[in-house]
Amino acid sequence: MNKPVSKVREAKLELYRKKGKIHAREVRGRFNTIRWAMVWFTQLVFYGACWLQWGGRQAVLFDIPHEKFYLFGLVLWPQDALLLAIMLILAATGLFLVTALAGRLFCGFACPQTVYTEIFMWIEAKVEGDHLARLKLDQAPPSLGKLARRGTKYALWGLVAAWTAISFVGYFTPIRELLPALVGWNVGPWEGFWLIFYGLFTYVQAGFAREAVCQHMCPYSRFQGVMFDSTTRTVSYDVARGEPRKGAAALKAAGQGAGQGVTQGKGDCIDCGICVQVCPTGIDIRDGLQYQCINCGLCVDACDDVMAKVAKPVGLIRFASEQELAGQPTRSGRPRLAVYGGLIGVFVALGAWTLSERSLLLVDVLRDRGSLSRETAEGLIENAYTLKLMNLAEEDRDFDVAVSGLPGIQLVGATHFSGEAGGIREVHVTVAAPPDAAKSGASPIAFLIKARQDPDIQVSEKSTFVLP
């Protein structure tokens, strides 16, 4: 049996909140200053790090063709994937810790979507004017003036998006080589793809999607609430202090004159709506905590400014926990914070240990399966091996090879080999041992490889020696 249409409509989930374009009002204050400081800091790092040089090469470079990651003096190889995993775990755990402490601070101050939206909105404000001018321009009929303003804005957005894409690809192809190649578009297919994709992605996300990313696309906004508890400090409206509101609309509804009963029985909120006007995602923080809130604090700056003008204490909207707003004492100890902090400490120690124990020499030993053993004219038994010497250092090194594990075992021929910086060399060695050195069959032996320039760099690799 089919349900009535009205029931079906009531059961629908609101997957997309329909709302017109948001023209956020400009606001000044300490949180807006911090946001712009983060914009400058993150973009100086992003746009600038690809230009730094270190030892005659780019300081930060993902050299995919040669399977290397250069980070100043540190060179990481695919074998160092554990360090990358540790870094990702640390980043995720740090994000969880910050969220448990003070909500979505990353979203409001350091998220790339927030940072580039802020840059694009700044350009929009410089070209089209403040929020009222932009709204008026949106509603205005087509004209040459409107076309000129919009064209200028889109062109400036395009320049920022293009330079962002060039900087991004510059971390994979040395940027000093990439720029000359762009003049004639002499770039490879993958470079061309990422230049176009990343540029368009930045342009659309920061220029047009904006708050829709935070409201509908970002998965973090959907599950970050599970990391909150009653002691998490988020941007909150103090209902006990602000309600009931004493705006002109409320007074009119109550049948009071404009100058009567302004303070009697009313809260501190004057219902000016500026906290909504400055919100990048267009929410009303007075409706309570919402997943769309990115904890940017702009509504705090706006409300504090209004409270100062009406001679009321600031902090009607502030970073506060549920317990604080309820007038309850805040708990000092929180198990989840201890867990997050402990995990960060463990992985920092693990990463430091892994980095300190990391060897700049890797060796693979392959025994020749084609001929298990052969007897020489002197009556010795020989086995052939291939050693793959991987020199992870950024300088040429010489290596000495020795073998042990059986009485009288020795290397036949050369025992000294050179290795290029960051290169892999295959060397073929022959090992001989007396026929009575061990029982018939495979016996364990070990190859010891040492670097002449640095005796601390040595590797011992196990293998087997076959006797008939």
PDB file of C-alpha atoms in Angstrom, residues 106-281:
ATOM      1  CA  PHE A 106      41.065  23.868  11.347  1.00  0.00           C
ATOM      2  CA  CYS A 107      37.983  24.511   9.218  1.00  0.00           C
ATOM      3  CA  GLY A 108      37.728  28.119  10.284  1.00  0.00           C
ATOM      4  CA  PHE A 109      41.371  29.135  10.094  1.00  0.00           C
ATOM      5  CA  ALA A 110      43.579  26.751   8.097  1.00  0.00           C
ATOM      6  CA  CYS A 111      41.451  24.649   5.728  1.00  0.00           C
ATOM      7  CA  PRO A 112      42.465  25.298   2.084  1.00  0.00           C
ATOM      8  CA  GLN A 113      38.803  25.814   1.188  1.00  0.00           C
ATOM      9  CA  THR A 114      38.531  28.539   3.820  1.00  0.00           C
ATOM     10  CA  VAL A 115      41.852  30.140   2.879  1.00  0.00           C
ATOM     11  CA  TYR A 116      41.203  30.356  -0.864  1.00  0.00           C
ATOM     12  CA  THR A 117      37.588  31.403  -0.391  1.00  0.00           C
ATOM     13  CA  GLU A 118      38.870  34.254   1.774  1.00  0.00           C
ATOM     14  CA  ILE A 119      41.323  35.297  -0.957  1.00  0.00           C
ATOM     15  CA  PHE A 120      38.699  35.149  -3.695  1.00  0.00           C
ATOM     16  CA  MET A 121      36.162  37.053  -1.587  1.00  0.00           C
ATOM     17  CA  TRP A 122      38.757  39.743  -0.882  1.00  0.00           C
ATOM     18  CA  ILE A 123      39.264  40.166  -4.642  1.00  0.00           C
ATOM     19  CA  GLU A 124      35.500  40.283  -5.125  1.00  0.00           C
ATOM     20  CA  ALA A 125      35.123  42.992  -2.492  1.00  0.00           C
ATOM     21  CA  LYS A 126      37.911  45.086  -4.008  1.00  0.00           C
ATOM     22  CA  VAL A 127      36.359  44.912  -7.479  1.00  0.00           C
ATOM     23  CA  GLU A 128      32.617  44.990  -6.744  1.00  0.00           C
ATOM     24  CA  GLY A 129      32.437  46.741  -3.376  1.00  0.00           C
ATOM     25  CA  ASP A 130      31.039  45.778   0.030  1.00  0.00           C
ATOM     26  CA  HIS A 131      28.296  43.222   0.646  1.00  0.00           C
ATOM     27  CA  LEU A 132      25.488  45.660  -0.144  1.00  0.00           C
ATOM     28  CA  ALA A 133      27.145  46.777  -3.372  1.00  0.00           C
ATOM     29  CA  ARG A 134      27.653  43.167  -4.422  1.00  0.00           C
ATOM     30  CA  LEU A 135      24.032  42.317  -3.679  1.00  0.00           C
ATOM     31  CA  LYS A 136      22.891  45.358  -5.660  1.00  0.00           C
ATOM     32  CA  LEU A 137      25.147  44.347  -8.555  1.00  0.00           C
ATOM     33  CA  ASP A 138      23.674  40.831  -8.551  1.00  0.00           C
ATOM     34  CA  GLN A 139      20.164  42.247  -8.836  1.00  0.00           C
ATOM     35  CA  ALA A 140      21.082  44.845 -11.458  1.00  0.00           C
ATOM     36  CA  PRO A 141      20.191  44.207 -15.121  1.00  0.00           C
ATOM     37  CA  PRO A 142      23.001  43.401 -17.576  1.00  0.00           C
ATOM     38  CA  SER A 143      25.132  46.418 -18.500  1.00  0.00           C
ATOM     39  CA  LEU A 144      28.626  47.293 -19.666  1.00  0.00           C
ATOM     40  CA  GLY A 145      29.585  48.362 -16.159  1.00  0.00           C
ATOM     41  CA  LYS A 146      28.400  45.087 -14.661  1.00  0.00           C
ATOM     42  CA  LEU A 147      30.150  43.124 -17.397  1.00  0.00           C
ATOM     43  CA  ALA A 148      33.394  45.029 -16.811  1.00  0.00           C
ATOM     44  CA  ARG A 149      33.343  44.440 -13.055  1.00  0.00           C
ATOM     45  CA  ARG A 150      32.480  40.773 -13.381  1.00  0.00           C
ATOM     46  CA  GLY A 151      35.068  40.275 -16.128  1.00  0.00           C
ATOM     47  CA  THR A 152      37.783  41.914 -14.012  1.00  0.00           C
ATOM     48  CA  LYS A 153      36.862  39.775 -11.028  1.00  0.00           C
ATOM     49  CA  TYR A 154      36.858  36.546 -13.013  1.00  0.00           C
ATOM     50  CA  ALA A 155      40.184  37.431 -14.651  1.00  0.00           C
ATOM     51  CA  LEU A 156      41.836  38.073 -11.283  1.00  0.00           C
ATOM     52  CA  TRP A 157      40.377  34.836  -9.950  1.00  0.00           C
ATOM     53  CA  GLY A 158      41.828  33.067 -12.967  1.00  0.00           C
ATOM     54  CA  LEU A 159      45.304  34.490 -12.307  1.00  0.00           C
ATOM     55  CA  VAL A 160      45.230  33.322  -8.681  1.00  0.00           C
ATOM     56  CA  ALA A 161      43.924  29.880  -9.681  1.00  0.00           C
ATOM     57  CA  ALA A 162      46.539  29.543 -12.437  1.00  0.00           C
ATOM     58  CA  TRP A 163      49.425  30.497 -10.150  1.00  0.00           C
ATOM     59  CA  THR A 164      48.092  28.106  -7.506  1.00  0.00           C
ATOM     60  CA  ALA A 165      48.085  25.282 -10.059  1.00  0.00           C
ATOM     61  CA  ILE A 166      51.612  26.172 -11.234  1.00  0.00           C
ATOM     62  CA  SER A 167      52.868  26.190  -7.640  1.00  0.00           C
ATOM     63  CA  PHE A 168      51.227  22.836  -6.960  1.00  0.00           C
ATOM     64  CA  VAL A 169      52.753  21.164 -10.022  1.00  0.00           C
ATOM     65  CA  GLY A 170      56.038  22.889  -9.123  1.00  0.00           C
ATOM     66  CA  TYR A 171      56.380  20.512  -6.189  1.00  0.00           C
ATOM     67  CA  PHE A 172      56.503  17.573  -8.624  1.00  0.00           C
ATOM     68  CA  THR A 173      58.349  19.159 -11.548  1.00  0.00           C
ATOM     69  CA  PRO A 174      61.057  21.647 -10.476  1.00  0.00           C
ATOM     70  CA  ILE A 175      59.359  24.997 -10.815  1.00  0.00           C
ATOM     71  CA  ARG A 176      62.405  26.627 -12.405  1.00  0.00           C
ATOM     72  CA  GLU A 177      62.075  24.084 -15.212  1.00  0.00           C
ATOM     73  CA  LEU A 178      58.281  24.212 -15.309  1.00  0.00           C
ATOM     74  CA  LEU A 179      57.913  27.948 -15.960  1.00  0.00           C
ATOM     75  CA  PRO A 180      60.036  28.031 -19.155  1.00  0.00           C
ATOM     76  CA  ALA A 181      58.219  24.916 -20.382  1.00  0.00           C
ATOM     77  CA  LEU A 182      54.859  26.659 -19.935  1.00  0.00           C
ATOM     78  CA  VAL A 183      55.784  29.397 -22.389  1.00  0.00           C
ATOM     79  CA  GLY A 184      55.363  27.040 -25.337  1.00  0.00           C
ATOM     80  CA  TRP A 185      53.230  24.516 -23.407  1.00  0.00           C
ATOM     81  CA  ASN A 186      56.086  22.018 -23.619  1.00  0.00           C
ATOM     82  CA  VAL A 187      54.800  20.034 -20.681  1.00  0.00           C
ATOM     83  CA  GLY A 188      54.070  16.353 -20.303  1.00  0.00           C
ATOM     84  CA  PRO A 189      50.531  14.924 -20.332  1.00  0.00           C
ATOM     85  CA  TRP A 190      50.356  14.497 -16.578  1.00  0.00           C
ATOM     86  CA  GLU A 191      51.737  17.961 -15.934  1.00  0.00           C
ATOM     87  CA  GLY A 192      49.203  19.417 -18.356  1.00  0.00           C
ATOM     88  CA  PHE A 193      46.365  17.484 -16.763  1.00  0.00           C
ATOM     89  CA  TRP A 194      47.161  18.637 -13.229  1.00  0.00           C
ATOM     90  CA  LEU A 195      47.743  22.236 -14.286  1.00  0.00           C
ATOM     91  CA  ILE A 196      44.299  22.381 -15.881  1.00  0.00           C
ATOM     92  CA  PHE A 197      42.515  20.279 -13.254  1.00  0.00           C
ATOM     93  CA  TYR A 198      43.984  21.996 -10.189  1.00  0.00           C
ATOM     94  CA  GLY A 199      43.473  25.441 -11.675  1.00  0.00           C
ATOM     95  CA  LEU A 200      39.815  24.758 -12.505  1.00  0.00           C
ATOM     96  CA  PHE A 201      39.302  23.033  -9.168  1.00  0.00           C
ATOM     97  CA  THR A 202      40.601  26.062  -7.260  1.00  0.00           C
ATOM     98  CA  TYR A 203      38.599  28.459  -9.444  1.00  0.00           C
ATOM     99  CA  VAL A 204      35.291  26.650  -8.986  1.00  0.00           C
ATOM    100  CA  GLN A 205      35.681  25.695  -5.333  1.00  0.00           C
ATOM    101  CA  ALA A 206      36.840  29.087  -4.058  1.00  0.00           C
ATOM    102  CA  GLY A 207      34.984  31.269  -6.537  1.00  0.00           C
ATOM    103  CA  PHE A 208      31.583  29.622  -6.829  1.00  0.00           C
ATOM    104  CA  ALA A 209      31.127  26.653  -4.463  1.00  0.00           C
ATOM    105  CA  ARG A 210      32.396  28.452  -1.355  1.00  0.00           C
ATOM    106  CA  GLU A 211      30.128  27.719   1.602  1.00  0.00           C
ATOM    107  CA  ALA A 212      28.466  24.831  -0.261  1.00  0.00           C
ATOM    108  CA  VAL A 213      31.651  22.834   0.301  1.00  0.00           C
ATOM    109  CA  CYS A 214      31.342  23.269   4.065  1.00  0.00           C
ATOM    110  CA  GLN A 215      27.601  22.684   4.048  1.00  0.00           C
ATOM    111  CA  HIS A 216      27.266  19.739   1.672  1.00  0.00           C
ATOM    112  CA  MET A 217      30.556  18.375   0.321  1.00  0.00           C
ATOM    113  CA  CYS A 218      32.908  18.185   3.287  1.00  0.00           C
ATOM    114  CA  PRO A 219      32.608  14.841   5.115  1.00  0.00           C
ATOM    115  CA  TYR A 220      34.373  16.249   8.166  1.00  0.00           C
ATOM    116  CA  SER A 221      31.427  18.555   8.885  1.00  0.00           C
ATOM    117  CA  ARG A 222      29.198  15.511   9.136  1.00  0.00           C
ATOM    118  CA  PHE A 223      31.161  13.462  11.638  1.00  0.00           C
ATOM    119  CA  GLN A 224      33.053  16.087  13.628  1.00  0.00           C
ATOM    120  CA  GLY A 225      30.148  16.289  16.063  1.00  0.00           C
ATOM    121  CA  VAL A 226      31.007  12.880  17.478  1.00  0.00           C
ATOM    122  CA  MET A 227      34.304  14.348  18.739  1.00  0.00           C
ATOM    123  CA  PHE A 228      32.523  17.025  20.767  1.00  0.00           C
ATOM    124  CA  ASP A 229      31.478  16.681  24.367  1.00  0.00           C
ATOM    125  CA  SER A 230      30.073  19.038  26.977  1.00  0.00           C
ATOM    126  CA  THR A 231      33.520  20.556  27.624  1.00  0.00           C
ATOM    127  CA  THR A 232      34.422  21.290  23.994  1.00  0.00           C
ATOM    128  CA  ARG A 233      34.693  25.044  23.436  1.00  0.00           C
ATOM    129  CA  THR A 234      32.878  26.083  20.265  1.00  0.00           C
ATOM    130  CA  VAL A 235      31.459  29.360  18.987  1.00  0.00           C
ATOM    131  CA  SER A 236      28.266  29.638  21.034  1.00  0.00           C
ATOM    132  CA  TYR A 237      25.490  32.111  21.766  1.00  0.00           C
ATOM    133  CA  ASP A 238      24.801  32.731  25.461  1.00  0.00           C
ATOM    134  CA  VAL A 239      21.048  32.195  25.483  1.00  0.00           C
ATOM    135  CA  ALA A 240      20.659  32.904  29.200  1.00  0.00           C
ATOM    136  CA  ARG A 241      22.214  36.321  28.768  1.00  0.00           C
ATOM    137  CA  GLY A 242      20.859  37.251  25.350  1.00  0.00           C
ATOM    138  CA  GLU A 243      17.214  36.183  25.541  1.00  0.00           C
ATOM    139  CA  PRO A 244      14.610  37.474  25.263  1.00  0.00           C
ATOM    140  CA  ARG A 245      15.841  39.778  22.527  1.00  0.00           C
ATOM    141  CA  LYS A 246      15.004  43.483  22.563  1.00  0.00           C
ATOM    142  CA  GLY A 247      15.100  44.389  18.912  1.00  0.00           C
ATOM    143  CA  ALA A 248      12.679  46.814  17.303  1.00  0.00           C
ATOM    144  CA  ALA A 249      10.711  43.940  15.770  1.00  0.00           C
ATOM    145  CA  ALA A 250      10.253  42.285  19.165  1.00  0.00           C
ATOM    146  CA  LEU A 251       9.182  45.553  20.760  1.00  0.00           C
ATOM    147  CA  LYS A 252       6.682  46.222  17.985  1.00  0.00           C
ATOM    148  CA  ALA A 253       5.247  42.730  18.325  1.00  0.00           C
ATOM    149  CA  ALA A 254       4.854  43.308  22.048  1.00  0.00           C
ATOM    150  CA  GLY A 255       2.994  46.594  21.429  1.00  0.00           C
ATOM    151  CA  GLN A 256       5.696  48.752  23.028  1.00  0.00           C
ATOM    152  CA  GLY A 257       6.997  52.102  21.803  1.00  0.00           C
ATOM    153  CA  ALA A 258      10.452  52.504  20.393  1.00  0.00           C
ATOM    154  CA  GLY A 259      11.691  54.150  23.568  1.00  0.00           C
ATOM    155  CA  GLN A 260       9.748  52.145  26.135  1.00  0.00           C
ATOM    156  CA  GLY A 261      10.903  49.101  28.026  1.00  0.00           C
ATOM    157  CA  VAL A 262      14.110  48.759  26.122  1.00  0.00           C
ATOM    158  CA  THR A 263      15.976  47.138  28.944  1.00  0.00           C
ATOM    159  CA  GLN A 264      13.215  46.004  31.267  1.00  0.00           C
ATOM    160  CA  GLY A 265      12.892  42.228  31.107  1.00  0.00           C
ATOM    161  CA  LYS A 266      15.028  41.974  27.984  1.00  0.00           C
ATOM    162  CA  GLY A 267      18.300  40.252  27.266  1.00  0.00           C
ATOM    163  CA  ASP A 268      21.458  41.779  25.825  1.00  0.00           C
ATOM    164  CA  CYS A 269      20.799  40.657  22.230  1.00  0.00           C
ATOM    165  CA  ILE A 270      19.380  43.576  20.242  1.00  0.00           C
ATOM    166  CA  ASP A 271      18.498  41.322  17.298  1.00  0.00           C
ATOM    167  CA  CYS A 272      20.588  43.342  14.850  1.00  0.00           C
ATOM    168  CA  GLY A 273      21.348  40.264  12.730  1.00  0.00           C
ATOM    169  CA  ILE A 274      24.963  41.258  12.081  1.00  0.00           C
ATOM    170  CA  CYS A 275      26.166  37.885  13.391  1.00  0.00           C
ATOM    171  CA  VAL A 276      24.255  36.290  10.502  1.00  0.00           C
ATOM    172  CA  GLN A 277      25.435  38.847   7.947  1.00  0.00           C
ATOM    173  CA  VAL A 278      29.130  38.163   8.615  1.00  0.00           C
ATOM    174  CA  CYS A 279      28.834  34.358   8.684  1.00  0.00           C
ATOM    175  CA  PRO A 280      30.600  32.747   5.684  1.00  0.00           C
ATOM    176  CA  THR A 281      28.133  29.843   5.701  1.00  0.00           C
TER     177      THR A 281
END
